[in-house]
Tab-separated table of C-alpha atoms and ligand atoms in Angstrom:
chain	number	residue	atom	x	y	z
A	431	UNK	CA	21.569	-54.170	-22.249
A	432	UNK	CA	22.245	-57.638	-23.671
A	433	UNK	CA	21.574	-60.961	-22.032
A	434	UNK	CA	23.722	-63.885	-22.776
A	435	UNK	CA	22.199	-67.286	-22.578
A	436	UNK	CA	24.723	-70.132	-22.983
A	437	UNK	CA	22.969	-73.346	-23.880
A	438	UNK	CA	19.991	-71.302	-25.102
A	439	UNK	CA	19.497	-73.979	-27.878
A	440	UNK	CA	18.869	-76.498	-25.230
A	441	UNK	CA	15.798	-77.695	-23.708
A	442	UNK	CA	15.558	-75.499	-20.637
A	443	UNK	CA	17.669	-72.503	-22.000
A	444	UNK	CA	15.564	-72.389	-25.173
A	445	UNK	CA	12.290	-71.886	-23.411
A	446	UNK	CA	13.777	-69.093	-21.158
A	447	UNK	CA	15.040	-67.577	-24.192
A	448	UNK	CA	11.456	-67.797	-25.615
A	449	UNK	CA	10.154	-65.936	-22.714
A	450	UNK	CA	12.778	-63.280	-22.462
A	451	UNK	CA	12.516	-62.541	-26.162
A	452	UNK	CA	8.648	-62.325	-25.909
A	453	UNK	CA	9.141	-59.642	-23.378
A	454	UNK	CA	11.317	-57.774	-25.649
A	455	UNK	CA	14.692	-58.584	-24.088
A	456	UNK	CA	17.817	-58.511	-26.222
A	457	UNK	CA	19.218	-61.821	-26.101
A	458	UNK	CA	22.390	-63.424	-27.528
A	459	UNK	CA	22.389	-67.391	-27.337
A	460	UNK	CA	25.908	-68.890	-27.402
A	461	UNK	CA	25.700	-72.792	-27.910
A	462	UNK	CA	27.974	-75.390	-29.410
A	463	UNK	CA	24.750	-77.257	-30.705
A	464	UNK	CA	26.339	-80.638	-29.317
A	465	UNK	CA	22.893	-81.029	-27.470
A	466	UNK	CA	21.013	-77.952	-28.601
A	467	UNK	CA	19.196	-77.389	-31.664
A	468	UNK	CA	19.364	-74.275	-34.044
A	469	UNK	CA	15.610	-74.670	-34.636
A	470	UNK	CA	14.977	-74.187	-30.992
A	471	UNK	CA	16.324	-70.823	-30.548
A	472	UNK	CA	13.775	-67.914	-30.628
A	473	UNK	CA	13.955	-65.922	-34.052
A	474	UNK	CA	14.058	-62.871	-32.081
A	475	UNK	CA	17.337	-63.856	-30.521
A	476	UNK	CA	20.807	-63.356	-31.921
A	477	UNK	CA	22.455	-66.785	-32.538
A	478	UNK	CA	26.080	-67.443	-32.115
A	479	UNK	CA	27.531	-71.155	-32.607
A	480	UNK	CA	30.334	-71.143	-30.283
A	481	UNK	CA	32.008	-73.647	-27.445
A	482	UNK	CA	32.909	-72.439	-24.128
A	483	UNK	CA	35.918	-74.337	-24.093
A	484	UNK	CA	37.324	-71.989	-26.889
A	485	UNK	CA	38.622	-69.226	-24.751
A	486	UNK	CA	39.183	-67.052	-28.045
A	487	UNK	CA	35.570	-67.212	-29.172
A	488	UNK	CA	34.548	-66.485	-25.530
A	489	UNK	CA	36.534	-63.269	-25.529
A	490	UNK	CA	35.330	-62.534	-28.820
A	491	UNK	CA	31.737	-62.764	-27.799
A	492	UNK	CA	32.237	-60.284	-24.690
A	493	UNK	CA	34.380	-58.044	-27.066
A	494	UNK	CA	31.371	-57.787	-29.687
A	495	UNK	CA	28.467	-57.430	-26.983
A	496	UNK	CA	27.932	-55.345	-23.946
A	497	UNK	CA	26.645	-57.989	-21.771
A	498	UNK	CA	24.979	-57.356	-18.410
A	499	UNK	CA	23.672	-60.312	-17.338
A	500	UNK	CA	24.221	-64.097	-18.035
A	501	UNK	CA	22.096	-67.166	-18.022
A	502	UNK	CA	24.500	-70.370	-17.900
A	503	UNK	CA	22.669	-73.397	-19.079
A	504	UNK	CA	25.409	-74.847	-21.368
A	505	UNK	CA	26.595	-77.885	-19.538
A	506	UNK	CA	26.637	-81.808	-19.446
A	507	UNK	CA	23.782	-82.809	-17.503
A	508	UNK	CA	23.454	-86.476	-17.024
A	509	UNK	CA	24.087	-88.021	-13.545
A	510	UNK	CA	24.618	-91.540	-15.091
A	511	UNK	CA	27.021	-90.397	-17.729
A	512	UNK	CA	28.924	-88.439	-14.756
A	513	UNK	CA	29.547	-91.751	-12.829
A	514	UNK	CA	31.155	-93.244	-15.991
A	515	UNK	CA	32.915	-90.046	-17.307
A	516	UNK	CA	33.752	-88.081	-14.330
A	517	UNK	CA	36.447	-85.986	-16.160
A	518	UNK	CA	33.963	-84.935	-18.633
A	519	UNK	CA	31.856	-83.323	-15.773
A	520	UNK	CA	34.701	-82.356	-13.088
A	521	UNK	CA	36.732	-81.293	-16.087
A	522	UNK	CA	34.865	-79.908	-19.012
A	523	UNK	CA	31.619	-78.631	-17.057
A	524	UNK	CA	34.092	-76.775	-14.402
A	525	UNK	CA	36.575	-75.615	-17.013
A	526	UNK	CA	34.219	-74.294	-19.357
A	527	UNK	CA	32.189	-72.532	-16.652
A	528	UNK	CA	35.236	-71.096	-15.441
A	529	UNK	CA	36.050	-69.731	-18.914
A	530	UNK	CA	32.651	-67.979	-19.133
A	531	UNK	CA	33.386	-66.696	-15.599
A	532	UNK	CA	36.685	-65.208	-16.358
A	533	UNK	CA	35.485	-63.425	-19.218
A	534	UNK	CA	32.287	-62.327	-17.681
A	535	UNK	CA	34.158	-60.828	-14.656
A	536	UNK	CA	36.876	-59.224	-17.155
A	537	UNK	CA	33.927	-57.797	-18.899
A	538	UNK	CA	32.293	-56.358	-15.655
A	539	UNK	CA	29.059	-58.448	-16.135
A	540	UNK	CA	26.586	-57.744	-13.246
A	541	UNK	CA	24.338	-60.750	-13.014
A	542	UNK	CA	24.659	-64.432	-13.338
A	543	UNK	CA	22.161	-67.139	-13.152
A	544	UNK	CA	23.438	-70.851	-12.982
A	545	UNK	CA	21.599	-73.900	-13.705
A	546	UNK	CA	22.419	-75.887	-10.696
A	547	UNK	CA	20.961	-79.251	-9.576
A	548	UNK	CA	19.176	-81.284	-7.017
A	549	UNK	CA	22.018	-83.516	-7.113
A	550	UNK	CA	23.772	-81.384	-4.546
A	551	UNK	CA	21.619	-83.576	-2.128
A	552	UNK	CA	22.514	-86.944	-2.367
A	553	UNK	CA	21.700	-87.814	1.331
A	554	UNK	CA	18.965	-85.564	2.181
A	555	UNK	CA	18.369	-85.647	5.956
A	556	UNK	CA	14.849	-83.922	5.731
A	557	UNK	CA	12.403	-83.698	2.888
A	558	UNK	CA	11.155	-81.624	1.293
A	559	UNK	CA	14.702	-80.216	0.848
A	560	UNK	CA	15.569	-76.610	2.009
A	561	UNK	CA	18.619	-74.555	1.180
A	562	UNK	CA	19.939	-75.316	4.629
A	563	UNK	CA	20.179	-79.123	3.827
A	564	UNK	CA	23.835	-80.314	3.986
A	565	UNK	CA	25.432	-80.435	0.589
A	566	UNK	CA	26.600	-83.878	-0.430
A	567	UNK	CA	26.799	-83.947	-4.365
A	568	UNK	CA	25.562	-87.454	-5.664
A	569	UNK	CA	27.740	-87.797	-8.672
A	570	UNK	CA	30.618	-85.659	-10.616
A	571	UNK	CA	27.845	-83.954	-12.406
A	572	UNK	CA	26.634	-82.662	-8.986
A	573	UNK	CA	29.875	-81.864	-7.703
A	574	UNK	CA	30.674	-79.889	-10.886
A	575	UNK	CA	27.614	-77.516	-10.378
A	576	UNK	CA	28.491	-77.140	-6.603
A	577	UNK	CA	32.067	-76.146	-7.639
A	578	UNK	CA	30.674	-73.562	-9.887
A	579	UNK	CA	28.389	-72.389	-6.819
A	580	UNK	CA	31.622	-72.076	-4.653
A	581	UNK	CA	33.256	-69.907	-7.490
A	582	UNK	CA	30.143	-67.698	-7.850
A	583	UNK	CA	30.239	-67.301	-4.019
A	584	UNK	CA	33.720	-65.921	-4.153
A	585	UNK	CA	33.253	-63.871	-7.421
A	586	UNK	CA	30.175	-62.136	-5.388
A	587	UNK	CA	32.649	-61.106	-2.698
A	588	UNK	CA	35.737	-60.349	-4.813
A	589	UNK	CA	34.329	-59.197	-8.004
A	590	UNK	CA	30.734	-57.653	-7.381
A	591	UNK	CA	29.207	-60.382	-9.495
A	592	UNK	CA	25.568	-61.057	-8.045
A	593	UNK	CA	24.243	-64.604	-8.827
A	594	UNK	CA	21.278	-66.887	-8.513
A	595	UNK	CA	21.951	-70.539	-8.473
A	596	UNK	CA	18.793	-72.317	-9.256
A	597	UNK	CA	18.867	-75.982	-8.064
A	598	UNK	CA	16.572	-77.733	-10.528
A	599	UNK	CA	14.872	-80.709	-9.530
A	600	UNK	CA	13.357	-82.482	-12.526
A	601	UNK	CA	12.515	-80.337	-15.515
A	602	UNK	CA	9.712	-81.603	-17.484
A	603	UNK	CA	7.031	-80.704	-19.979
A	604	UNK	CA	7.421	-78.349	-22.937
A	605	UNK	CA	5.941	-74.921	-24.191
A	606	UNK	CA	3.676	-75.304	-27.038
A	607	UNK	CA	6.477	-74.326	-29.446
A	608	UNK	CA	9.547	-75.992	-27.670
A	609	UNK	CA	10.302	-79.052	-26.076
A	610	UNK	CA	12.879	-81.915	-24.735
A	611	UNK	CA	14.986	-83.174	-27.652
A	612	UNK	CA	18.195	-85.121	-26.348
A	613	UNK	CA	20.345	-87.524	-28.285
A	614	UNK	CA	20.604	-90.105	-26.627
A	615	UNK	CA	17.478	-89.454	-24.536
A	616	UNK	CA	17.868	-90.696	-21.244
A	617	UNK	CA	15.269	-88.707	-19.065
A	618	UNK	CA	12.281	-90.569	-17.814
A	619	UNK	CA	9.329	-88.783	-19.221
A	620	UNK	CA	10.581	-88.513	-22.714
A	621	UNK	CA	11.806	-92.121	-22.604
A	622	UNK	CA	8.509	-93.355	-21.354
A	623	UNK	CA	6.601	-91.137	-23.954
A	624	UNK	CA	8.757	-92.651	-26.964
A	625	UNK	CA	7.424	-96.025	-25.990
A	626	UNK	CA	4.054	-94.588	-26.616
A	627	UNK	CA	5.159	-93.098	-29.936
A	628	UNK	CA	6.419	-96.631	-30.970
A	629	UNK	CA	9.764	-95.775	-30.776
A	630	UNK	CA	10.949	-98.270	-27.917
A	631	UNK	CA	9.587	-101.560	-26.937
A	632	UNK	CA	9.475	-100.838	-23.400
A	633	UNK	CA	10.545	-98.770	-20.444
A	634	UNK	CA	13.068	-100.125	-17.945
A	635	UNK	CA	12.501	-98.918	-14.427
A	636	UNK	CA	15.999	-98.568	-12.995
A	637	UNK	CA	15.345	-100.371	-9.499
A	638	UNK	CA	12.346	-101.085	-7.574
A	639	UNK	CA	13.967	-101.903	-4.208
A	640	UNK	CA	14.268	-98.290	-3.010
A	641	UNK	CA	12.743	-97.336	0.563
A	642	UNK	CA	9.973	-95.743	-1.011
A	643	UNK	CA	6.068	-96.867	-1.012
A	644	UNK	CA	6.352	-98.682	-4.544
A	645	UNK	CA	10.085	-99.243	-4.435
A	646	UNK	CA	10.881	-96.926	-7.197
A	647	UNK	CA	12.610	-93.430	-7.298
A	648	UNK	CA	10.713	-90.448	-6.423
A	649	UNK	CA	11.305	-87.186	-8.000
A	650	UNK	CA	10.293	-83.525	-8.059
A	651	UNK	CA	8.913	-82.921	-11.704
A	652	UNK	CA	8.650	-79.384	-12.363
A	653	UNK	CA	7.038	-77.851	-15.698
A	654	UNK	CA	9.803	-76.067	-18.036
A	655	UNK	CA	7.429	-73.071	-18.255
A	656	UNK	CA	7.469	-72.634	-14.318
A	657	UNK	CA	11.085	-73.277	-14.422
A	658	UNK	CA	11.384	-70.704	-16.976
A	659	UNK	CA	9.434	-68.210	-15.010
A	660	UNK	CA	11.784	-68.539	-12.094
A	661	UNK	CA	14.904	-67.523	-14.192
A	662	UNK	CA	12.916	-64.276	-15.272
A	663	UNK	CA	11.995	-63.581	-11.603
A	664	UNK	CA	15.658	-64.406	-10.573
A	665	UNK	CA	17.058	-62.119	-13.199
A	666	UNK	CA	14.637	-59.101	-12.406
A	667	UNK	CA	15.449	-59.508	-8.602
A	668	UNK	CA	19.287	-59.161	-9.499
A	669	UNK	CA	18.474	-56.277	-12.029
A	670	UNK	CA	16.758	-54.521	-9.056
A	671	UNK	CA	19.698	-54.741	-6.764
A	672	UNK	CA	18.958	-58.020	-4.958
A	673	UNK	CA	21.563	-60.172	-3.182
A	674	UNK	CA	23.128	-63.389	-4.397
A	675	UNK	CA	21.080	-66.289	-3.519
A	676	UNK	CA	20.792	-70.273	-4.140
A	677	UNK	CA	17.312	-71.499	-4.404
A	678	UNK	CA	15.853	-75.116	-4.661
A	679	UNK	CA	13.429	-75.169	-7.443
A	680	UNK	CA	10.943	-77.845	-7.501
A	681	UNK	CA	7.004	-77.978	-6.961
A	682	UNK	CA	7.440	-79.618	-3.485
A	683	UNK	CA	5.435	-82.710	-4.472
A	684	UNK	CA	7.097	-85.954	-5.663
A	685	UNK	CA	5.850	-88.635	-7.865
A	686	UNK	CA	7.471	-92.293	-8.377
A	687	UNK	CA	8.667	-93.779	-11.620
A	688	UNK	CA	5.442	-96.113	-11.509
A	689	UNK	CA	3.304	-92.871	-11.013
A	690	UNK	CA	5.046	-91.164	-14.020
A	691	UNK	CA	4.361	-94.358	-16.239
A	692	UNK	CA	0.769	-94.562	-14.917
A	693	UNK	CA	0.226	-91.010	-15.959
A	694	UNK	CA	1.613	-91.422	-19.311
A	695	UNK	CA	-0.476	-94.686	-19.945
A	696	UNK	CA	-3.640	-92.502	-19.172
A	697	UNK	CA	-2.687	-89.649	-21.258
A	698	UNK	CA	-1.568	-91.645	-24.293
A	699	UNK	CA	-3.797	-94.567	-24.294
A	700	UNK	CA	-0.886	-96.748	-24.905
A	701	UNK	CA	-0.108	-99.706	-22.649
A	702	UNK	CA	3.669	-98.752	-22.139
A	703	UNK	CA	5.258	-102.089	-21.223
A	704	UNK	CA	7.619	-101.683	-18.204
A	705	UNK	CA	10.498	-103.908	-17.051
A	706	UNK	CA	12.461	-103.690	-13.730
A	707	UNK	CA	16.398	-103.334	-14.037
A	708	UNK	CA	19.170	-102.799	-11.819
A	709	UNK	CA	19.641	-99.471	-10.102
A	710	UNK	CA	21.607	-96.522	-11.973
A	711	UNK	CA	24.280	-95.657	-10.250
A	712	UNK	CA	24.171	-91.983	-8.563
A	713	UNK	CA	20.355	-92.265	-8.163
A	714	UNK	CA	19.107	-91.215	-4.622
A	715	UNK	CA	15.735	-92.709	-3.601
A	716	UNK	CA	13.645	-89.654	-3.192
A	717	UNK	CA	14.280	-85.871	-4.158
A	718	UNK	CA	11.466	-83.326	-3.511
A	719	UNK	CA	12.616	-79.758	-3.068
A	720	UNK	CA	11.175	-77.141	-0.611
A	721	UNK	CA	10.336	-74.141	-2.743
A	722	UNK	CA	9.381	-72.106	0.229
A	723	UNK	CA	12.495	-69.713	-0.050
A	724	UNK	CA	12.111	-68.941	-3.839
A	725	UNK	CA	8.174	-68.358	-3.289
A	726	UNK	CA	8.709	-66.220	-0.455
A	727	UNK	CA	11.728	-63.946	-1.658
A	728	UNK	CA	11.010	-64.072	-5.553
A	729	UNK	CA	7.153	-64.496	-5.469
A	730	UNK	CA	7.530	-67.647	-7.640
A	731	UNK	CA	4.559	-69.757	-7.984
A	732	UNK	CA	4.444	-72.903	-10.079
A	733	UNK	CA	1.373	-72.952	-12.132
A	734	UNK	CA	1.526	-76.663	-13.568
A	735	UNK	CA	1.682	-78.919	-10.442
A	736	UNK	CA	-0.314	-81.952	-11.664
A	737	UNK	CA	1.820	-84.832	-13.180
A	738	UNK	CA	-1.033	-85.255	-15.894
A	739	UNK	CA	-0.451	-81.566	-16.923
A	740	UNK	CA	3.222	-81.841	-17.148
A	741	UNK	CA	3.484	-85.209	-18.902
A	742	UNK	CA	0.468	-84.048	-21.262
A	743	UNK	CA	2.176	-81.092	-22.241
A	744	UNK	CA	5.294	-83.062	-23.207
A	745	UNK	CA	3.265	-85.435	-25.000
A	746	UNK	CA	1.435	-82.879	-26.903
A	747	UNK	CA	4.950	-81.387	-28.095
A	748	UNK	CA	5.932	-85.250	-29.047
A	749	UNK	CA	2.870	-85.589	-30.991
A	750	UNK	CA	3.423	-82.301	-32.925
A	751	UNK	CA	7.197	-82.900	-33.273
A	752	UNK	CA	7.387	-86.821	-33.647
A	753	UNK	CA	11.179	-86.556	-34.612
A	754	UNK	CA	11.876	-83.559	-32.265
A	755	UNK	CA	13.593	-80.701	-34.091
A	756	UNK	CA	14.623	-82.639	-36.987
A	757	UNK	CA	12.180	-82.138	-39.978
B	475	UDP	N1	14.643	-93.735	-15.002
B	475	UDP	C1	14.110	-94.956	-15.275
B	475	UDP	N2	14.365	-95.393	-16.413
B	475	UDP	C2	14.625	-94.569	-17.484
B	475	UDP	C3	15.208	-93.310	-17.300
B	475	UDP	C4	15.090	-92.770	-15.994
B	475	UDP	O1	13.689	-95.751	-14.317
B	475	UDP	O2	14.707	-95.222	-18.707
B	475	UDP	C5	14.337	-93.292	-13.497
B	475	UDP	C6	16.071	-92.740	-12.890
B	475	UDP	O3	16.655	-93.855	-12.373
B	475	UDP	C7	15.474	-91.815	-11.948
B	475	UDP	C8	14.163	-91.168	-12.566
B	475	UDP	O4	13.738	-92.058	-13.478
B	475	UDP	O5	15.170	-92.524	-10.752
B	475	UDP	C9	14.344	-89.867	-13.089
B	475	UDP	O6	15.610	-89.801	-14.084
B	475	UDP	P1	15.940	-88.819	-14.874
B	475	UDP	O7	17.081	-89.201	-15.566
B	475	UDP	O8	14.621	-88.320	-15.787
B	475	UDP	O9	16.408	-87.624	-14.191
B	475	UDP	P2	17.349	-87.408	-12.991
B	475	UDP	O10	16.494	-87.625	-11.703
B	475	UDP	O11	18.376	-88.337	-13.205
B	475	UDP	O12	17.690	-85.860	-13.190
């Protein structure tokens, strides 16, 4: 039984593929390599370069493989960009997801895991954020994921497609072999570490007038290995006949931008100069997950909860791969 991983050449997808492949699963990766890297795909996985916008290619993919389960990572993922290019998100992210869902339901796929996001919760009334929190997408990016969650809700009822939506808080860190390599890079931890690598002069902190103790935004950074583990558990639960579910996926602890920079200074021994810039549109002040539901129902336990471990693992990967996946 084949597992299809869209976006399996990307940061989180490639590390989930690594874990699946090492457990002996039969994995097909479908990725357009806009953001992903061929070298990130585990050698035991089959790789197909293709685009979910290409309906014929998607049909061909399902005609050629008997796919039982899908993990759908392929997506545009930037909150800030989505505020400038809403159609890329509300258009492409949604349309590409629907092309996949159409083909999947036509082919009788049984299980679907969606990469969803904490950006569903722009104005949380309670922290940490539980699944019962009111959904208010913070950007076209968050809305695009919410729309796909709603489609899944109805495909569960009408097409027997069981799904898990994993609402990632902030993915960070690396496996020994695979890490974060975006172009352009916009995420906080890799940008901070690129200053220590000498690739940037300084880090700009997007706003220090938020209602948080040090004025900078607080995020729940979850190690990508723990994130990957959650996908494996979610898939096993669906394969065992479990119900469709949505889970908030973070460690339940938040760190400010200033704390991330301080941890990076300590780990790298570099001064990492920081300047304050304007707020980035679409950024909520504080996002911390309550992982209670996924812990209780799937037995998920994060193993790497210290900021220094998370930033340290990212740093190790960058030191080993100073130019990312480019040789
Ligand atoms: N951030 C920042 N400077 C940067 C990149 C990010 O101050 O160069 C902030 C960003 O505004 C947010 C936090 O760091 O408050 C985490 O941003 P990131 O893009 O890593 O993840 P997001 O929370 O948007 O998914």
